[in-house]
Amino acid sequence: EWFGKWFGYAGFKVRLGDINDSIFSSVLNSGLSQAVNMGIAAIFLSLSFLYFLLFFFYSMKRENLYYSLFTFFISITFASGMLGRFVYSNIELIVILRLLAALAIVWIFPSYLAFIYSIFCKKMPKQFWIFISAAVVLSIIISLMYLPENLVQYLILGFIALAAIEGLRTIIVAIKR
């Protein structure tokens, strides 16, 4: 169960064809995928740094800080996912990178809500602190791995769905005003 949670399922696939074509296709697909994902991670990291500098020099605009956190967590998600593909022999590093990706996915959405609230609300609503508390609890659950894999995945998906709906609700309410 632990291996399945962090590494997928073991097995193999057999396909008949020219070995050179197969190797070339595999290397090309893997390299292209890694380049695109690391490029996306670099773009989000650059945006994060840029908006953090904007916040640093103009700290009255807190939405710059929240957007910086939002893009930073997206960058961590992409980068840790791709770095995990480079590491084959160090299982501890693979587990750390996957844990980091899972935690970043959880924290993308509270930073997204903070950004949305800072734009459309005068102060942070009470439900924001509920989302922060839920993210802390989810982070503890993910880090300690006490619950079954499927339950943790459903908790994360439920949290993402609720946060996305809350963000859309906030935007719609602000537009109607």
XYZ file of C-alpha atoms in Angstrom:
177
model
C 0.000 0.000 0.000
C 2.802 2.463 0.847
C 4.650 1.750 -2.407
C 1.443 2.228 -4.398
C 0.785 5.563 -2.734
C 4.130 7.094 -3.609
C 5.215 5.300 -6.764
C 2.162 3.983 -8.599
C 1.794 0.334 -9.349
C 4.528 -2.067 -10.403
C 4.280 -3.982 -13.668
C 5.485 -4.067 -17.230
C 4.271 -3.566 -20.781
C 5.261 -5.541 -23.852
C 5.125 -4.054 -27.331
C 6.499 -5.393 -30.592
C 8.256 -2.935 -32.878
C 11.591 -1.578 -33.981
C 13.720 -1.029 -30.869
C 15.459 2.069 -32.246
C 12.152 3.776 -33.009
C 10.849 2.879 -29.566
C 13.923 4.213 -27.765
C 13.976 7.402 -29.848
C 10.271 8.017 -29.232
C 10.610 7.397 -25.509
C 13.619 9.689 -25.114
C 12.007 12.419 -27.223
C 8.727 12.288 -25.282
C 10.453 12.255 -21.913
C 12.814 15.093 -22.787
C 10.047 17.219 -24.251
C 7.802 16.643 -21.242
C 10.574 17.546 -18.810
C 11.568 20.657 -20.756
C 7.999 21.936 -20.972
C 7.234 21.291 -17.299
C 10.490 22.794 -16.054
C 9.846 25.803 -18.313
C 6.403 26.215 -16.787
C 7.919 25.927 -13.304
C 10.513 28.581 -14.198
C 7.832 30.955 -15.501
C 5.787 30.609 -12.315
C 8.889 30.979 -10.151
C 9.809 34.160 -12.042
C 6.300 35.524 -11.543
C 6.508 34.638 -7.869
C 9.791 36.483 -7.482
C 8.533 39.489 -9.441
C 5.350 39.839 -7.388
C 7.270 39.336 -4.157
C 9.520 42.229 -5.169
C 6.426 44.303 -5.925
C 5.112 43.506 -2.455
C 8.512 44.198 -0.896
C 8.693 47.690 -2.388
C 4.979 48.459 -2.135
C 3.751 46.550 0.891
C 0.364 48.244 1.013
C -0.774 46.003 -1.852
C -1.027 42.649 -0.091
C -2.484 40.974 -3.175
C 1.051 41.009 -4.602
C 2.208 38.835 -1.700
C -0.705 36.436 -2.066
C -0.214 36.152 -5.823
C 3.483 35.568 -5.211
C 2.660 32.683 -2.850
C 0.106 31.312 -5.301
C 2.581 31.212 -8.191
C 5.360 29.914 -5.912
C 3.289 26.887 -4.892
C 2.379 26.209 -8.533
C 6.085 26.374 -9.411
C 6.950 23.946 -6.600
C 4.308 21.527 -7.867
C 5.711 21.478 -11.402
C 9.370 21.453 -10.343
C 9.075 18.696 -7.750
C 7.108 16.561 -10.173
C 9.815 16.850 -12.804
C 12.771 16.560 -10.432
C 11.312 13.304 -9.168
C 11.714 11.873 -12.665
C 15.474 12.565 -12.633
C 16.065 10.686 -9.397
C 15.944 6.922 -9.779
C 18.151 5.471 -7.057
C 17.468 7.688 -4.049
C 14.094 6.617 -2.665
C 14.215 9.131 0.201
C 14.580 12.033 -2.215
C 11.728 10.715 -4.358
C 9.463 10.505 -1.309
C 10.456 14.026 -0.218
C 9.756 15.444 -3.687
C 6.356 13.756 -3.862
C 5.511 14.953 -0.366
C 6.568 18.472 -1.353
C 4.363 18.313 -4.462
C 1.365 17.130 -2.426
C 1.839 19.868 0.172
C 2.243 22.513 -2.533
C -0.993 21.393 -4.189
C -2.816 21.825 -0.887
C -1.368 25.313 -0.294
C -2.050 26.593 -3.814
C -5.717 27.058 -2.979
C -5.517 29.037 0.296
C -3.088 31.415 -1.411
C -5.502 31.633 -4.367
C -8.342 32.490 -1.981
C -6.185 35.046 -0.169
C -5.426 36.686 -3.513
C -9.110 36.734 -4.520
C -10.229 38.033 -1.122
C -7.573 40.767 -1.084
C -8.821 42.038 -4.441
C -12.577 41.857 -3.838
C -13.009 42.175 -0.048
C -12.011 44.902 2.372
C -10.813 42.362 4.958
C -10.354 38.624 5.040
C -13.695 36.871 5.574
C -14.106 34.306 8.336
C -14.319 31.397 5.904
C -10.739 32.101 4.807
C -9.501 31.032 8.222
C -11.518 27.831 7.893
C -9.684 27.107 4.636
C -6.327 27.870 6.277
C -7.188 25.505 9.140
C -8.246 22.803 6.692
C -4.977 23.242 4.761
C -2.980 22.865 7.977
C -4.892 19.712 8.902
C -4.456 18.283 5.388
C -0.744 19.084 5.508
C -0.396 17.207 8.788
C -2.357 14.244 7.425
C -0.257 14.133 4.247
C 3.014 14.477 6.154
C 2.269 11.837 8.754
C 0.581 9.387 6.342
C -1.798 7.942 8.923
C -4.824 7.577 6.663
C -5.312 5.253 3.675
C -4.180 6.571 0.299
C -7.644 6.825 -1.265
C -9.056 8.732 1.691
C -6.238 11.293 1.548
C -6.755 11.746 -2.194
C -10.495 12.287 -1.700
C -9.822 14.779 1.092
C -7.455 16.746 -1.149
C -9.882 16.681 -4.089
C -12.733 17.784 -1.824
C -10.628 20.612 -0.444
C -9.653 21.728 -3.957
C -13.286 21.638 -5.108
C -14.523 23.651 -2.114
C -11.763 26.236 -2.481
C -12.411 26.606 -6.217
C -16.148 27.011 -5.626
C -15.498 29.571 -2.886
C -13.190 31.537 -5.174
C -15.774 31.551 -7.955
C -18.500 32.520 -5.496
C -16.418 35.459 -4.280
C -15.760 36.641 -7.829
C -19.435 36.337 -8.813
C -20.600 38.205 -5.695
C -18.049 40.963 -6.389
C -19.184 41.293 -10.007
C -22.848 41.553 -8.963
C -21.994 44.401 -6.599
